[in-house]
Coordinates of C-alpha atoms in Angstrom, one line a residue:
Chain Y
D1 CA -19.6 19.7 -7.9
T2 CA -16.9 22.6 -6.9
G3 CA -16.2 23.6 -10.5
V4 CA -17.4 26.9 -12.5
S5 CA -20.9 26.6 -13.4
Q6 CA -23.0 28.6 -16.0
D7 CA -26.6 29.0 -17.0
P8 CA -28.4 28.4 -19.5
R9 CA -26.0 26.0 -21.5
H10 CA -27.9 27.0 -24.6
K11 CA -30.0 30.0 -25.6
I12 CA -31.8 30.7 -28.7
T13 CA -33.1 34.2 -29.2
K14 CA -34.6 36.4 -31.7
R15 CA -32.5 39.4 -32.9
G16 CA -33.4 42.5 -31.0
Q17 CA -34.2 40.7 -27.7
N18 CA -32.2 40.8 -24.5
V19 CA -30.8 37.7 -22.8
T20 CA -28.7 37.3 -19.7
F21 CA -26.1 34.6 -19.0
R22 CA -25.2 33.6 -15.4
C23 CA -21.8 32.4 -13.8
D24 CA -21.0 31.0 -10.8
P25 CA -17.2 30.6 -9.9
I26 CA -15.3 28.4 -7.9
S27 CA -16.1 29.8 -4.4
E28 CA -12.7 30.9 -3.1
H29 CA -11.8 32.6 -6.3
N30 CA -11.5 36.4 -6.5
R31 CA -11.3 36.9 -10.2
L32 CA -13.9 36.3 -12.7
Y33 CA -13.5 36.3 -16.6
W34 CA -15.7 36.4 -19.3
Y35 CA -14.8 35.3 -22.9
R36 CA -16.4 34.9 -26.4
Q37 CA -15.6 32.1 -28.7
T38 CA -16.6 31.8 -32.3
L39 CA -16.4 28.5 -34.4
G40 CA -12.8 27.5 -35.2
Q41 CA -11.1 30.4 -32.9
G42 CA -9.7 30.5 -29.7
P43 CA -12.0 32.3 -26.9
E44 CA -11.3 36.3 -27.0
F45 CA -11.4 38.3 -23.7
L46 CA -14.4 40.2 -22.9
T47 CA -14.0 41.4 -19.4
Y48 CA -13.0 40.7 -15.8
F49 CA -13.8 41.3 -12.1
Q50 CA -11.3 41.3 -9.3
N51 CA -14.1 40.6 -6.2
E52 CA -16.7 42.9 -7.3
A53 CA -14.9 45.5 -8.9
Q54 CA -15.0 45.3 -12.9
L55 CA -11.4 46.2 -14.0
E56 CA -11.1 45.9 -17.4
K57 CA -13.4 45.8 -20.8
S58 CA -12.4 44.7 -24.3
R59 CA -12.9 47.0 -27.1
L60 CA -15.4 43.9 -28.3
L61 CA -17.6 44.8 -25.3
S62 CA -20.1 47.2 -27.2
D63 CA -22.4 49.3 -25.2
R64 CA -25.1 46.7 -25.6
F65 CA -23.0 44.4 -23.2
S66 CA -23.0 44.8 -19.6
A67 CA -21.6 42.5 -16.6
E68 CA -22.0 42.7 -13.4
R69 CA -20.8 40.8 -10.1
P70 CA -22.6 41.9 -7.2
K71 CA -20.9 41.0 -3.7
G72 CA -18.1 39.4 -5.6
S73 CA -19.5 36.2 -5.8
F74 CA -21.8 35.0 -9.2
S75 CA -21.6 37.3 -12.1
T76 CA -24.0 38.1 -14.9
L77 CA -23.6 39.1 -18.6
E78 CA -26.5 40.7 -20.3
I79 CA -26.9 41.6 -24.1
Q80 CA -29.4 44.1 -25.0
R81 CA -30.8 44.3 -28.5
T82 CA -29.3 41.1 -29.7
E83 CA -27.8 40.8 -33.3
Q84 CA -26.8 37.8 -35.1
G85 CA -23.3 38.5 -34.8
D86 CA -23.4 37.8 -31.3
S87 CA -24.2 34.4 -31.7
A88 CA -21.1 32.5 -30.3
M89 CA -20.0 30.3 -27.3
Y90 CA -19.7 32.6 -24.1
L91 CA -17.5 31.1 -21.6
C92 CA -16.8 32.4 -18.0
A93 CA -13.6 31.5 -16.4
S94 CA -12.4 32.0 -12.4
S95 CA -9.2 32.3 -10.8
L96 CA -7.3 33.0 -7.6
A97 CA -5.0 36.2 -8.2
L98 CA -1.5 36.0 -7.3
V99 CA 1.0 38.6 -7.0
T100 CA 3.4 37.2 -9.9
V101 CA 2.4 37.7 -13.3
G102 CA 1.1 34.5 -15.0
G103 CA 1.1 32.6 -11.9
E104 CA -2.8 32.3 -11.7
T105 CA -4.6 29.7 -13.5
Q106 CA -8.2 30.2 -14.9
Y107 CA -10.5 27.2 -14.8
F108 CA -13.3 27.4 -17.1
G109 CA -17.2 26.6 -17.0
P110 CA -18.7 24.7 -19.8
G111 CA -20.1 27.8 -21.7
T112 CA -23.5 29.1 -23.0
R113 CA -24.2 28.9 -26.7
L114 CA -25.9 31.6 -28.0
L115 CA -27.8 31.5 -31.3
V116 CA -29.6 34.7 -32.5
L117 CA -32.2 34.2 -34.9
Chain N
S1 CA -0.6 43.4 -29.5
Q2 CA 0.7 39.9 -28.9
E3 CA -0.6 36.9 -31.2
L4 CA -0.3 33.3 -30.9
E5 CA -0.1 31.2 -33.6
Q6 CA -0.7 27.3 -33.2
S7 CA 0.3 24.6 -35.9
P8 CA -0.9 22.5 -37.4
Q9 CA -4.4 23.8 -37.4
S10 CA -5.9 20.2 -37.4
L11 CA -4.2 17.0 -37.3
I12 CA -5.4 13.1 -37.9
V13 CA -3.4 10.3 -36.3
Q14 CA -3.8 6.6 -36.1
E15 CA -3.9 5.4 -32.7
G16 CA -0.9 4.6 -30.9
K17 CA 1.2 7.3 -32.9
N18 CA 2.9 10.4 -31.3
L19 CA 2.1 14.0 -32.0
T20 CA 3.2 17.4 -31.5
I21 CA 1.1 20.7 -31.5
N22 CA 3.2 24.2 -31.7
C23 CA 2.4 27.5 -30.4
T24 CA 4.4 30.5 -31.2
S25 CA 4.0 34.0 -29.8
S26 CA 4.8 37.3 -31.4
K27 CA 6.3 38.5 -28.0
T28 CA 8.1 37.2 -24.9
L29 CA 5.9 34.9 -23.0
Y30 CA 5.1 35.8 -19.4
G31 CA 3.5 32.1 -18.8
L32 CA 1.8 29.7 -21.0
Y33 CA -1.3 27.6 -20.5
W34 CA -2.3 24.7 -22.6
Y35 CA -6.0 23.5 -22.3
K36 CA -8.1 21.0 -24.1
Q37 CA -11.7 21.5 -25.3
K38 CA -14.4 19.1 -26.6
Y39 CA -16.6 20.4 -29.2
G40 CA -19.5 22.7 -27.6
E41 CA -18.0 22.2 -24.2
G42 CA -15.7 24.4 -21.9
L43 CA -11.8 24.4 -21.6
I44 CA -10.2 21.7 -19.4
F45 CA -6.9 22.9 -17.8
L46 CA -3.7 20.8 -18.8
M47 CA -0.7 22.4 -17.9
M48 CA 1.0 26.0 -17.1
L49 CA 4.4 26.8 -18.0
Q50 CA 6.3 29.8 -16.7
K51 CA 10.0 29.6 -17.1
G52 CA 12.3 29.2 -20.0
G53 CA 13.0 25.6 -20.8
E54 CA 10.5 24.5 -18.3
E55 CA 9.1 20.9 -19.0
K56 CA 6.0 19.4 -17.6
S57 CA 4.3 16.1 -18.0
H58 CA 1.0 14.2 -16.9
E59 CA 0.3 11.2 -18.3
K60 CA 1.2 10.7 -21.7
I61 CA 1.2 14.6 -22.5
T62 CA 4.4 16.6 -22.4
A63 CA 4.7 20.2 -22.4
K64 CA 7.8 22.7 -23.1
L65 CA 8.4 26.2 -23.2
D66 CA 11.6 27.0 -25.3
E67 CA 14.5 29.0 -23.6
K68 CA 13.7 32.4 -25.3
K69 CA 10.0 32.3 -23.9
Q70 CA 8.6 32.8 -27.3
Q71 CA 7.4 29.1 -28.3
S72 CA 6.0 26.1 -26.5
S73 CA 5.1 22.7 -27.9
L74 CA 2.7 20.1 -26.6
H75 CA 3.5 16.3 -27.4
I76 CA 1.5 13.5 -26.7
T77 CA 3.0 10.0 -26.9
A78 CA 1.2 6.9 -28.0
S79 CA -2.1 8.4 -28.8
Q80 CA -5.6 7.4 -27.8
P81 CA -9.1 8.0 -29.0
S82 CA -9.4 10.0 -25.4
H83 CA -7.0 12.3 -26.7
A84 CA -9.3 13.5 -29.4
G85 CA -10.1 17.3 -29.3
I86 CA -9.1 20.7 -29.7
Y87 CA -5.9 21.8 -28.0
L88 CA -5.8 25.7 -27.2
C89 CA -2.8 27.6 -25.8
G90 CA -3.2 30.8 -24.0
A91 CA -1.0 33.3 -22.5
P92 CA -0.9 36.4 -20.4
S93 CA -1.5 39.5 -22.3
G94 CA 1.7 41.5 -21.6
S95 CA 3.7 41.8 -18.4
S96 CA 0.7 43.3 -16.4
N97 CA -0.9 41.2 -13.9
T98 CA -4.4 41.6 -15.4
G99 CA -4.6 37.8 -15.6
K100 CA -6.7 38.0 -19.0
L101 CA -5.6 35.6 -21.5
I102 CA -5.1 35.6 -25.2
F103 CA -5.4 32.3 -27.1
G104 CA -4.2 30.6 -30.3
Q105 CA -6.9 29.5 -32.8
G106 CA -6.8 26.0 -31.6
T107 CA -5.6 22.4 -33.0
T108 CA -8.2 20.0 -33.8
L109 CA -7.0 16.4 -33.1
Q110 CA -8.6 13.5 -34.4
V111 CA -7.5 10.2 -33.2
K112 CA -8.5 7.1 -35.4
P113 CA -8.8 3.4 -33.6

Protein backbone atom coordinates (compact mmCIF):
# COMPACT_ATOMS: atom_id res chain seq x y z
CA ASP A 1 0.00 0.00 0.00
CA THR A 2 1.62 3.27 -1.10
CA GLY A 3 -0.98 5.66 0.35
CA VAL A 4 -0.85 7.83 3.45
CA SER A 5 -1.04 5.81 6.65
CA GLN A 6 -1.88 6.91 10.18
CA ASP A 7 -1.49 5.19 13.51
CA PRO A 8 -3.39 4.54 15.66
CA ARG A 9 -6.78 4.58 13.95
CA HIS A 10 -8.59 5.07 17.25
CA LYS A 11 -7.47 6.41 20.60
CA ILE A 12 -9.42 6.73 23.84
CA THR A 13 -7.74 8.61 26.64
CA LYS A 14 -8.57 10.30 29.90
CA ARG A 15 -8.51 14.03 30.29
CA GLY A 16 -5.07 15.27 31.22
CA GLN A 17 -3.16 12.47 29.51
CA ASN A 18 -0.74 13.00 26.63
CA VAL A 19 -1.29 11.34 23.26
CA THR A 20 0.86 11.02 20.15
CA PHE A 21 -0.24 10.24 16.61
CA ARG A 22 1.91 9.18 13.70
CA CYS A 23 1.55 9.85 9.99
CA ASP A 24 3.52 8.21 7.19
CA PRO A 25 3.11 10.16 3.94
CA ILE A 26 3.43 8.97 0.37
CA SER A 27 7.17 8.45 -0.01
CA GLU A 28 8.00 11.00 -2.70
CA HIS A 29 5.82 13.77 -1.23
CA ASN A 30 7.62 16.74 0.27
CA ARG A 31 4.66 18.38 2.03
CA LEU A 32 2.77 16.99 4.98
CA TYR A 33 -0.36 18.51 6.50
CA TRP A 34 -2.33 17.97 9.69
CA TYR A 35 -6.04 18.77 9.89
CA ARG A 36 -8.68 18.32 12.56
CA GLN A 37 -12.26 17.42 11.80
CA THR A 38 -15.21 17.49 14.19
CA LEU A 39 -18.56 15.88 13.55
CA GLY A 40 -20.57 17.55 10.79
CA GLN A 41 -17.76 19.90 9.79
CA GLY A 42 -15.10 19.98 7.13
CA PRO A 43 -11.44 19.50 8.08
CA GLU A 44 -9.64 22.50 9.64
CA PHE A 45 -5.99 23.16 8.94
CA LEU A 46 -3.60 22.76 11.88
CA THR A 47 -0.07 22.84 10.52
CA TYR A 48 2.12 21.79 7.62
CA PHE A 49 5.69 20.83 6.83
CA GLN A 50 7.76 21.18 3.73
CA ASN A 51 10.40 18.50 4.11
CA GLU A 52 11.44 18.79 7.77
CA ALA A 53 10.57 22.48 8.20
CA GLN A 54 7.31 23.41 9.90
CA LEU A 55 6.23 26.39 7.79
CA GLU A 56 2.85 27.35 9.22
CA LYS A 57 0.75 26.75 12.30
CA SER A 58 -2.91 27.61 12.72
CA ARG A 59 -4.21 29.60 15.68
CA LEU A 60 -6.14 26.40 16.44
CA LEU A 61 -2.84 24.82 17.42
CA SER A 62 -2.54 25.77 21.08
CA ASP A 63 0.71 25.40 23.00
CA ARG A 64 -0.48 21.95 24.10
CA PHE A 65 -0.06 20.75 20.52
CA SER A 66 3.29 20.04 18.94
CA ALA A 67 4.17 18.47 15.62
CA GLU A 68 7.44 17.24 14.24
CA ARG A 69 8.71 15.80 11.01
CA PRO A 70 12.27 14.66 11.65
CA LYS A 71 14.24 13.88 8.51
CA GLY A 72 11.33 15.01 6.37
CA SER A 73 9.65 11.62 6.34
CA PHE A 74 7.01 10.57 8.90
CA SER A 75 5.41 13.09 11.23
CA THR A 76 4.09 12.99 14.78
CA LEU A 77 1.41 15.13 16.37
CA GLU A 78 1.43 15.25 20.16
CA ILE A 79 -1.30 16.65 22.36
CA GLN A 80 -0.35 17.30 25.96
CA ARG A 81 -2.81 17.50 28.85
CA THR A 82 -5.73 16.49 26.65
CA GLU A 83 -9.10 18.16 27.12
CA GLN A 84 -12.55 16.92 26.13
CA GLY A 85 -12.63 19.58 23.43
CA ASP A 86 -9.70 17.84 21.72
CA SER A 87 -12.00 14.94 20.78
CA ALA A 88 -12.02 14.88 16.99
CA MET A 89 -10.71 13.09 13.91
CA TYR A 90 -7.08 14.04 13.19
CA LEU A 91 -6.28 13.77 9.51
CA CYS A 92 -2.91 13.76 7.84
CA ALA A 93 -2.37 14.55 4.17
CA SER A 94 0.67 14.69 1.92
CA SER A 95 1.41 16.30 -1.43
CA LEU A 96 4.14 17.07 -3.91
CA ALA A 97 4.52 20.86 -3.90
CA LEU A 98 4.42 22.56 -7.27
CA VAL A 99 5.37 26.09 -8.26
CA THR A 100 1.89 27.09 -9.43
CA VAL A 101 -0.75 28.02 -6.87
CA GLY A 102 -3.45 25.38 -6.44
CA GLY A 103 -1.53 22.88 -8.51
CA GLU A 104 -0.85 20.29 -5.81
CA THR A 105 -3.23 17.56 -4.75
CA GLN A 106 -3.36 16.50 -1.12
CA TYR A 107 -3.91 12.81 -0.44
CA PHE A 108 -5.38 12.01 2.92
CA GLY A 109 -4.80 9.18 5.34
CA PRO A 110 -7.60 7.29 7.11
CA GLY A 111 -7.40 9.53 10.17
CA THR A 112 -7.00 8.96 13.90
CA ARG A 113 -10.19 9.30 15.89
CA LEU A 114 -9.51 10.67 19.37
CA LEU A 115 -11.97 10.46 22.23
CA VAL A 116 -11.08 12.24 25.47
CA LEU A 117 -13.11 11.09 28.45
CA SER B 1 -10.90 35.20 5.60
CA GLN B 2 -12.17 32.98 2.83
CA GLU B 3 -15.16 30.72 3.43
CA LEU B 4 -16.71 27.90 1.45
CA GLU B 5 -20.44 27.26 1.69
CA GLN B 6 -21.89 23.98 0.44
CA SER B 7 -25.50 23.33 -0.46
CA PRO B 8 -27.48 21.36 0.27
CA GLN B 9 -26.17 20.16 3.64
CA SER B 10 -27.79 16.78 3.07
CA LEU B 11 -29.50 15.00 0.25
CA ILE B 12 -31.52 11.80 -0.07
CA VAL B 13 -32.13 10.55 -3.60
CA GLN B 14 -33.59 7.45 -5.17
CA GLU B 15 -31.12 5.22 -6.98
CA GLY B 16 -30.89 6.21 -10.62
CA LYS B 17 -31.67 9.88 -10.05
CA ASN B 18 -29.33 12.75 -10.90
CA LEU B 19 -28.17 15.24 -8.30
CA THR B 20 -26.07 18.38 -7.94
CA ILE B 21 -24.03 19.71 -5.02
CA ASN B 22 -22.87 23.31 -4.98
CA CYS B 23 -19.86 24.99 -3.41
CA THR B 24 -19.72 28.79 -3.20
CA SER B 25 -16.66 30.77 -2.16
CA SER B 26 -16.60 34.19 -0.51
CA LYS B 27 -13.50 35.07 -2.57
CA THR B 28 -11.94 34.16 -5.90
CA LEU B 29 -10.86 30.55 -6.04
CA TYR B 30 -7.27 29.65 -6.87
CA GLY B 31 -8.20 26.04 -7.40
CA LEU B 32 -11.05 23.88 -6.18
CA TYR B 33 -10.88 20.28 -4.98
CA TRP B 34 -13.67 17.79 -4.51
CA TYR B 35 -13.26 14.94 -2.03
CA LYS B 36 -15.52 12.15 -0.88
CA GLN B 37 -15.51 10.81 2.67
CA LYS B 38 -17.13 7.73 4.12
CA TYR B 39 -18.22 8.19 7.72
CA GLY B 40 -15.27 7.77 10.08
CA GLU B 41 -12.72 7.49 7.30
CA GLY B 42 -10.29 9.70 5.42
CA LEU B 43 -10.93 11.83 2.35
CA ILE B 44 -10.73 10.35 -1.12
CA PHE B 45 -9.64 12.74 -3.87
CA LEU B 46 -12.13 13.05 -6.72
CA MET B 47 -11.18 16.00 -8.92
CA MET B 48 -9.29 19.28 -9.06
CA LEU B 49 -10.35 22.34 -11.05
CA GLN B 50 -8.17 25.38 -11.68
CA LYS B 51 -9.37 27.40 -14.62
CA GLY B 52 -12.58 29.40 -14.91
CA GLY B 53 -15.11 27.47 -16.97
CA GLU B 54 -13.22 24.19 -16.49
CA GLU B 55 -15.19 20.96 -16.41
CA LYS B 56 -13.94 17.48 -15.55
CA SER B 57 -15.65 14.12 -15.48
CA HIS B 58 -14.83 10.77 -13.95
CA GLU B 59 -17.23 7.92 -14.46
CA LYS B 60 -20.63 9.38 -13.57
CA ILE B 61 -19.36 12.41 -11.67
CA THR B 62 -18.85 15.80 -13.33
CA ALA B 63 -17.40 18.88 -11.65
CA LYS B 64 -17.43 22.43 -13.01
CA LEU B 65 -15.83 25.70 -11.96
CA ASP B 66 -17.70 28.82 -13.07
CA GLU B 67 -16.10 31.52 -15.21
CA LYS B 68 -15.80 33.93 -12.29
CA LYS B 69 -14.09 31.23 -10.22
CA GLN B 70 -16.30 31.67 -7.18
CA GLN B 71 -18.60 28.69 -7.51
CA SER B 72 -18.26 25.01 -8.30
CA SER B 73 -20.80 22.27 -8.79
CA LEU B 74 -20.57 18.50 -8.56
CA HIS B 75 -23.10 16.56 -10.60
CA ILE B 76 -23.78 12.85 -10.28
CA THR B 77 -25.65 11.13 -13.06
CA ALA B 78 -27.76 8.02 -12.43
CA SER B 79 -26.79 7.77 -8.76
CA GLN B 80 -25.92 4.42 -7.19
CA PRO B 81 -25.67 3.30 -3.55
CA SER B 82 -21.88 3.39 -3.95
CA HIS B 83 -22.11 7.17 -4.38
CA ALA B 84 -23.36 7.57 -0.80
CA GLY B 85 -21.07 9.49 1.54
CA ILE B 86 -19.99 13.00 2.45
CA TYR B 87 -18.82 15.26 -0.35
CA LEU B 88 -16.42 18.05 0.56
CA CYS B 89 -15.13 20.94 -1.48
CA GLY B 90 -11.76 22.39 -0.57
CA ALA B 91 -9.75 25.35 -1.83
CA PRO B 92 -6.30 26.85 -1.28
CA SER B 93 -6.48 29.60 1.28
CA GLY B 94 -5.58 32.75 -0.64
CA SER B 95 -3.19 33.10 -3.53
CA SER B 96 0.03 32.11 -1.75
CA ASN B 97 1.60 28.75 -2.40
CA THR B 98 1.24 27.35 1.10
CA GLY B 99 -1.04 24.62 -0.16
CA LYS B 100 -3.21 24.57 2.97
CA LEU B 101 -6.85 24.00 2.19
CA ILE B 102 -10.04 25.39 3.63
CA PHE B 103 -13.11 23.19 3.34
CA GLY B 104 -16.84 23.55 3.14
CA GLN B 105 -18.92 21.88 5.82
CA GLY B 106 -19.73 18.92 3.60
CA THR B 107 -22.84 17.53 1.91
CA THR B 108 -24.13 14.17 3.11
CA LEU B 109 -25.59 12.05 0.32
CA GLN B 110 -27.82 9.03 0.85
CA VAL B 111 -28.91 6.94 -2.11
CA LYS B 112 -31.96 4.75 -1.58
CA PRO B 113 -31.97 1.47 -3.50
